[in-house]
Amino acid sequence: MLHALTRLFGRARHDPSQLAFDLDAPAPTAEALLAKLRALGLRRIATIRLTRNRAVMVSYRGTELRVHEAYLAAGETVLRAIVTFLEGRTRAERRAAQRLILAHDVPVVPRRGTPRERTAAADLPLANRLAEAHRELNDRYFGGQLREVPIRVSRRMRSRLGHYTAATAAGDPAEIAISRSHVRRHGWEEAVHTLLHEMVHQWQDETGHVIDHGRTFRAKAREVGIEASARRLVCAPQPRIARSA
């Protein structure tokens, strides 16, 4: 795996125009995102279209690239992975790139009129235990400054370990969701690691930062002693990246 990632990032050549970009800063428009990708070696794409598709994160047809709008805020590592997914020479390179792309947080926007999932009655003891862990981690790493938010145990999550959702204009409160499958398959210690990861996103939200995996997130993640991306998928991901001939 380490060898594959070394080849993944070592092969991409820097274009001189890359010097004009802060590759970790959010791209304000689709055109700015395309310019960043070209600076990192993208060649085959002429146009880019932003989507909100829940099933497919990145796809292309001909010379048009379609990418979820959440990737406007992606940092250099994820952008390089998108380039390699499109331009990579081997299947191993593209698979390694896909894992990095899917590790980027994409906000879950509930469909209009669709209520949020609720914790099943049988999972309430686990949700309460996670809520207690949230209080302890808040005191230890954030000086008790984070708000107390609902902790939901999700039985729907299949490709995510956890997720932080900011409060909505419709009145839904902020919340953290943790995958029940993740807890069952990977254990309590890693579930707490995931909870702390989502609490860093909560900290971003409550302190006015963009909720992403950019520089601010990585710095805070190092401060609290966690990895900046999820360590594993709960199971094989849903088909969220499509390659079209």
mmCIF file of C-alpha atoms in Angstrom:
data_model
loop_
_atom_site.group_PDB
_atom_site.id
_atom_site.type_symbol
_atom_site.label_atom_id
_atom_site.label_comp_id
_atom_site.label_asym_id
_atom_site.label_seq_id
_atom_site.Cartn_x
_atom_site.Cartn_y
_atom_site.Cartn_z
ATOM 1 C CA MET A 1 0.000 0.000 0.000
ATOM 2 C CA LEU A 2 2.812 2.405 0.918
ATOM 3 C CA HIS A 3 4.587 1.598 -2.344
ATOM 4 C CA ALA A 4 1.399 2.262 -4.315
ATOM 5 C CA LEU A 5 0.874 5.641 -2.639
ATOM 6 C CA THR A 6 4.522 6.560 -3.232
ATOM 7 C CA ARG A 7 4.109 5.914 -6.935
ATOM 8 C CA LEU A 8 0.737 7.651 -6.876
ATOM 9 C CA PHE A 9 2.151 10.980 -5.718
ATOM 10 C CA GLY A 10 5.671 10.630 -7.055
ATOM 11 C CA ARG A 11 4.618 10.312 -10.668
ATOM 12 C CA ALA A 12 2.614 13.539 -10.867
ATOM 13 C CA ARG A 13 4.769 16.339 -12.307
ATOM 14 C CA HIS A 14 4.372 19.901 -11.160
ATOM 15 C CA ASP A 15 3.320 22.458 -13.704
ATOM 16 C CA PRO A 16 4.955 25.880 -13.227
ATOM 17 C CA SER A 17 1.480 27.428 -13.039
ATOM 18 C CA GLN A 18 0.959 25.526 -9.771
ATOM 19 C CA LEU A 19 3.035 28.198 -8.041
ATOM 20 C CA ALA A 20 0.143 30.617 -8.482
ATOM 21 C CA PHE A 21 -2.181 28.500 -6.326
ATOM 22 C CA ASP A 22 -2.598 27.738 -2.670
ATOM 23 C CA LEU A 23 -3.636 24.175 -3.367
ATOM 24 C CA ASP A 24 -5.079 23.694 0.120
ATOM 25 C CA ALA A 25 -7.312 26.787 -0.080
ATOM 26 C CA PRO A 26 -10.951 26.189 -1.159
ATOM 27 C CA ALA A 27 -11.619 26.811 -4.855
ATOM 28 C CA PRO A 28 -14.372 29.468 -5.214
ATOM 29 C CA THR A 29 -15.666 28.191 -8.581
ATOM 30 C CA ALA A 30 -15.636 25.156 -10.850
ATOM 31 C CA GLU A 31 -13.230 26.966 -13.152
ATOM 32 C CA ALA A 32 -10.818 27.571 -10.263
ATOM 33 C CA LEU A 33 -11.005 23.883 -9.333
ATOM 34 C CA LEU A 34 -10.255 22.894 -12.922
ATOM 35 C CA ALA A 35 -7.262 25.244 -12.962
ATOM 36 C CA LYS A 36 -5.907 23.603 -9.799
ATOM 37 C CA LEU A 37 -6.332 20.131 -11.283
ATOM 38 C CA ARG A 38 -4.555 21.195 -14.469
ATOM 39 C CA ALA A 39 -1.685 22.584 -12.412
ATOM 40 C CA LEU A 40 -1.371 19.126 -10.857
ATOM 41 C CA GLY A 41 -1.190 17.370 -14.222
ATOM 42 C CA LEU A 42 -4.764 16.950 -15.493
ATOM 43 C CA ARG A 43 -4.724 16.856 -19.280
ATOM 44 C CA ARG A 44 -7.737 15.118 -20.760
ATOM 45 C CA ILE A 45 -10.471 17.336 -19.278
ATOM 46 C CA ALA A 46 -11.712 20.525 -20.985
ATOM 47 C CA THR A 47 -14.760 21.392 -18.861
ATOM 48 C CA ILE A 48 -15.967 20.700 -15.326
ATOM 49 C CA ARG A 49 -19.476 20.508 -13.890
ATOM 50 C CA LEU A 50 -20.333 20.605 -10.187
ATOM 51 C CA THR A 51 -22.966 18.181 -8.905
ATOM 52 C CA ARG A 52 -24.765 17.234 -5.701
ATOM 53 C CA ASN A 53 -25.112 13.605 -6.714
ATOM 54 C CA ARG A 54 -25.144 11.369 -3.625
ATOM 55 C CA ALA A 55 -24.056 8.231 -5.446
ATOM 56 C CA VAL A 56 -21.224 9.398 -7.727
ATOM 57 C CA MET A 57 -18.508 11.680 -6.377
ATOM 58 C CA VAL A 58 -16.304 11.967 -9.466
ATOM 59 C CA SER A 59 -17.035 10.874 -13.021
ATOM 60 C CA TYR A 60 -16.165 11.866 -16.549
ATOM 61 C CA ARG A 61 -17.442 11.405 -20.063
ATOM 62 C CA GLY A 62 -15.300 12.469 -22.960
ATOM 63 C CA THR A 63 -13.601 15.718 -21.922
ATOM 64 C CA GLU A 64 -16.166 16.724 -19.279
ATOM 65 C CA LEU A 65 -15.482 16.084 -15.600
ATOM 66 C CA ARG A 66 -18.341 15.912 -13.111
ATOM 67 C CA VAL A 67 -17.396 16.322 -9.468
ATOM 68 C CA HIS A 68 -19.384 16.810 -6.279
ATOM 69 C CA GLU A 69 -19.341 20.450 -5.150
ATOM 70 C CA ALA A 70 -17.878 19.406 -1.768
ATOM 71 C CA TYR A 71 -14.534 18.890 -3.518
ATOM 72 C CA LEU A 72 -14.200 22.639 -4.003
ATOM 73 C CA ALA A 73 -12.852 22.593 -0.440
ATOM 74 C CA ALA A 74 -10.565 19.588 -0.950
ATOM 75 C CA GLY A 75 -6.862 19.967 -0.196
ATOM 76 C CA GLU A 76 -3.898 19.129 -2.402
ATOM 77 C CA THR A 77 -3.764 15.435 -1.432
ATOM 78 C CA VAL A 78 -7.352 14.827 -2.565
ATOM 79 C CA LEU A 79 -6.917 16.935 -5.706
ATOM 80 C CA ARG A 80 -3.860 14.897 -6.679
ATOM 81 C CA ALA A 81 -5.918 11.755 -6.130
ATOM 82 C CA ILE A 82 -8.590 13.059 -8.540
ATOM 83 C CA VAL A 83 -5.908 13.698 -11.163
ATOM 84 C CA THR A 84 -4.487 10.204 -10.689
ATOM 85 C CA PHE A 85 -7.971 8.667 -10.837
ATOM 86 C CA LEU A 86 -8.366 10.258 -14.287
ATOM 87 C CA GLU A 87 -4.799 9.998 -15.582
ATOM 88 C CA GLY A 88 -3.355 7.008 -13.689
ATOM 89 C CA ARG A 89 -1.648 4.334 -15.745
ATOM 90 C CA THR A 90 -2.462 1.304 -13.598
ATOM 91 C CA ARG A 91 -5.479 -0.076 -11.781
ATOM 92 C CA ALA A 92 -3.547 -0.068 -8.498
ATOM 93 C CA GLU A 93 -2.866 3.662 -8.816
ATOM 94 C CA ARG A 94 -6.499 4.425 -9.563
ATOM 95 C CA ARG A 95 -7.731 2.285 -6.654
ATOM 96 C CA ALA A 96 -5.357 4.015 -4.246
ATOM 97 C CA ALA A 97 -6.606 7.361 -5.582
ATOM 98 C CA GLN A 98 -10.224 6.269 -5.146
ATOM 99 C CA ARG A 99 -9.658 5.508 -1.471
ATOM 100 C CA LEU A 100 -8.255 8.991 -0.906
ATOM 101 C CA ILE A 101 -11.132 10.610 -2.791
ATOM 102 C CA LEU A 102 -13.737 8.752 -0.759
ATOM 103 C CA ALA A 103 -12.006 9.745 2.487
ATOM 104 C CA HIS A 104 -12.938 13.381 1.825
ATOM 105 C CA ASP A 105 -15.989 14.451 3.817
ATOM 106 C CA VAL A 106 -19.027 15.191 1.669
ATOM 107 C CA PRO A 107 -21.860 16.863 3.604
ATOM 108 C CA VAL A 108 -25.013 14.797 3.826
ATOM 109 C CA VAL A 109 -27.915 16.995 2.738
ATOM 110 C CA PRO A 110 -31.257 15.384 3.668
ATOM 111 C CA ARG A 111 -33.785 15.388 0.882
ATOM 112 C CA ARG A 112 -36.545 17.897 1.343
ATOM 113 C CA GLY A 113 -39.241 16.435 3.558
ATOM 114 C CA THR A 114 -37.053 13.479 4.597
ATOM 115 C CA PRO A 115 -36.437 13.355 8.381
ATOM 116 C CA ARG A 116 -33.072 12.421 9.751
ATOM 117 C CA GLU A 117 -32.496 8.831 10.748
ATOM 118 C CA ARG A 118 -33.120 8.123 14.420
ATOM 119 C CA THR A 119 -31.109 5.893 16.696
ATOM 120 C CA ALA A 120 -32.806 2.507 17.042
ATOM 121 C CA ALA A 121 -34.054 1.702 20.542
ATOM 122 C CA ALA A 122 -31.602 -1.192 20.814
ATOM 123 C CA ASP A 123 -28.709 1.193 20.085
ATOM 124 C CA LEU A 124 -29.611 3.829 22.691
ATOM 125 C CA PRO A 125 -27.150 2.448 25.308
ATOM 126 C CA LEU A 126 -24.361 2.756 22.721
ATOM 127 C CA ALA A 127 -25.462 6.301 21.839
ATOM 128 C CA ASN A 128 -25.416 7.227 25.535
ATOM 129 C CA ARG A 129 -21.933 5.766 25.913
ATOM 130 C CA LEU A 130 -20.741 7.795 22.906
ATOM 131 C CA ALA A 131 -22.331 10.925 24.387
ATOM 132 C CA GLU A 132 -20.377 10.358 27.603
ATOM 133 C CA ALA A 133 -17.195 9.891 25.562
ATOM 134 C CA HIS A 134 -17.981 13.175 23.780
ATOM 135 C CA ARG A 135 -18.107 14.991 27.139
ATOM 136 C CA GLU A 136 -14.812 13.471 28.258
ATOM 137 C CA LEU A 137 -13.043 14.262 24.960
ATOM 138 C CA ASN A 138 -14.473 17.768 24.991
ATOM 139 C CA ASP A 139 -12.952 18.424 28.409
ATOM 140 C CA ARG A 140 -9.628 16.790 27.538
ATOM 141 C CA TYR A 141 -8.941 18.255 24.094
ATOM 142 C CA PHE A 142 -11.198 21.288 23.627
ATOM 143 C CA GLY A 143 -11.263 22.796 27.116
ATOM 144 C CA GLY A 144 -14.972 21.976 27.416
ATOM 145 C CA GLN A 145 -15.761 24.648 24.819
ATOM 146 C CA LEU A 146 -17.696 22.488 22.344
ATOM 147 C CA ARG A 147 -21.468 22.393 22.595
ATOM 148 C CA GLU A 148 -23.188 19.210 23.663
ATOM 149 C CA VAL A 149 -24.669 17.764 20.476
ATOM 150 C CA PRO A 150 -26.834 14.696 19.849
ATOM 151 C CA ILE A 151 -24.856 11.538 19.070
ATOM 152 C CA ARG A 152 -26.726 9.267 16.679
ATOM 153 C CA VAL A 153 -25.901 5.628 16.010
ATOM 154 C CA SER A 154 -26.592 4.972 12.330
ATOM 155 C CA ARG A 155 -27.558 1.632 10.841
ATOM 156 C CA ARG A 156 -27.656 3.142 7.329
ATOM 157 C CA MET A 157 -23.985 4.114 7.054
ATOM 158 C CA ARG A 158 -22.084 1.660 4.884
ATOM 159 C CA SER A 159 -19.106 3.539 3.424
ATOM 160 C CA ARG A 160 -18.606 6.054 6.257
ATOM 161 C CA LEU A 161 -17.327 5.580 9.768
ATOM 162 C CA GLY A 162 -18.948 8.740 11.099
ATOM 163 C CA HIS A 163 -20.196 12.163 10.106
ATOM 164 C CA TYR A 164 -20.688 15.614 11.599
ATOM 165 C CA THR A 165 -23.708 17.552 10.316
ATOM 166 C CA ALA A 166 -23.994 21.261 11.007
ATOM 167 C CA ALA A 167 -27.278 22.814 12.114
ATOM 168 C CA THR A 168 -29.638 23.580 9.233
ATOM 169 C CA ALA A 169 -31.719 26.609 8.369
ATOM 170 C CA ALA A 170 -34.779 24.379 8.739
ATOM 171 C CA GLY A 171 -34.095 24.101 12.478
ATOM 172 C CA ASP A 172 -32.342 20.724 12.632
ATOM 173 C CA PRO A 173 -29.620 20.818 15.299
ATOM 174 C CA ALA A 174 -25.993 19.922 14.684
ATOM 175 C CA GLU A 175 -25.261 16.249 15.337
ATOM 176 C CA ILE A 176 -22.610 13.563 15.123
ATOM 177 C CA ALA A 177 -23.488 10.191 13.623
ATOM 178 C CA ILE A 178 -21.366 7.079 14.166
ATOM 179 C CA SER A 179 -21.802 3.924 12.101
ATOM 180 C CA ARG A 180 -23.121 0.981 14.112
ATOM 181 C CA SER A 181 -21.275 -1.387 11.743
ATOM 182 C CA HIS A 182 -18.039 0.484 12.464
ATOM 183 C CA VAL A 183 -18.413 -0.028 16.230
ATOM 184 C CA ARG A 184 -19.350 -3.692 15.849
ATOM 185 C CA ARG A 185 -16.575 -4.559 13.397
ATOM 186 C CA HIS A 186 -13.699 -2.354 14.559
ATOM 187 C CA GLY A 187 -14.287 -1.963 18.279
ATOM 188 C CA TRP A 188 -14.748 0.781 20.829
ATOM 189 C CA GLU A 189 -11.250 2.274 20.616
ATOM 190 C CA GLU A 190 -11.548 3.053 16.921
ATOM 191 C CA ALA A 191 -15.115 4.289 17.375
ATOM 192 C CA VAL A 192 -13.765 6.829 19.881
ATOM 193 C CA HIS A 193 -11.050 7.772 17.350
ATOM 194 C CA THR A 194 -13.800 8.409 14.785
ATOM 195 C CA LEU A 195 -15.846 10.385 17.311
ATOM 196 C CA LEU A 196 -12.832 12.624 17.995
ATOM 197 C CA HIS A 197 -12.359 13.073 14.235
ATOM 198 C CA GLU A 198 -15.939 14.326 13.944
ATOM 199 C CA MET A 199 -15.457 16.559 16.993
ATOM 200 C CA VAL A 200 -12.661 18.328 15.120
ATOM 201 C CA HIS A 201 -15.235 19.059 12.395
ATOM 202 C CA GLN A 202 -17.581 20.298 15.125
ATOM 203 C CA TRP A 203 -14.788 22.556 16.379
ATOM 204 C CA GLN A 204 -14.325 23.896 12.810
ATOM 205 C CA ASP A 205 -18.043 24.658 12.589
ATOM 206 C CA GLU A 206 -18.296 26.348 15.973
ATOM 207 C CA THR A 207 -15.168 28.467 15.466
ATOM 208 C CA GLY A 208 -16.150 29.739 12.014
ATOM 209 C CA HIS A 209 -13.824 27.605 9.890
ATOM 210 C CA VAL A 210 -14.755 25.748 6.713
ATOM 211 C CA ILE A 211 -15.689 22.132 7.489
ATOM 212 C CA ASP A 212 -13.122 20.239 5.429
ATOM 213 C CA HIS A 213 -9.870 18.295 5.677
ATOM 214 C CA GLY A 214 -7.645 21.263 4.836
ATOM 215 C CA ARG A 215 -4.800 22.859 6.767
ATOM 216 C CA THR A 216 -6.893 23.943 9.749
ATOM 217 C CA PHE A 217 -8.336 20.458 10.172
ATOM 218 C CA ARG A 218 -4.952 18.754 9.866
ATOM 219 C CA ALA A 219 -3.357 21.090 12.391
ATOM 220 C CA LYS A 220 -6.129 20.468 14.923
ATOM 221 C CA ALA A 221 -6.058 16.731 14.231
ATOM 222 C CA ARG A 222 -2.345 16.648 15.035
ATOM 223 C CA GLU A 223 -3.008 18.665 18.181
ATOM 224 C CA VAL A 224 -5.529 16.128 19.502
ATOM 225 C CA GLY A 225 -3.499 13.159 18.278
ATOM 226 C CA ILE A 226 -5.635 11.648 15.518
ATOM 227 C CA GLU A 227 -5.113 10.835 11.866
ATOM 228 C CA ALA A 228 -6.514 13.370 9.409
ATOM 229 C CA SER A 229 -8.473 10.771 7.409
ATOM 230 C CA ALA A 230 -10.521 7.690 8.166
ATOM 231 C CA ARG A 231 -8.404 4.583 8.727
ATOM 232 C CA ARG A 232 -10.670 2.126 6.960
ATOM 233 C CA LEU A 233 -14.024 1.775 5.265
ATOM 234 C CA VAL A 234 -16.805 -0.075 7.034
ATOM 235 C CA CYS A 235 -17.236 -2.266 3.967
ATOM 236 C CA ALA A 236 -16.741 -2.046 0.230
ATOM 237 C CA PRO A 237 -17.874 1.443 -0.822
ATOM 238 C CA GLN A 238 -20.980 2.043 -2.842
ATOM 239 C CA PRO A 239 -20.296 2.935 -6.504
ATOM 240 C CA ARG A 240 -19.515 6.587 -5.852
ATOM 241 C CA ILE A 241 -16.800 7.045 -8.476
ATOM 242 C CA ALA A 242 -17.618 6.170 -12.067
ATOM 243 C CA ARG A 243 -15.315 5.963 -15.077
ATOM 244 C CA SER A 244 -17.181 6.465 -18.332
ATOM 245 C CA ALA A 245 -15.699 5.702 -21.727
#
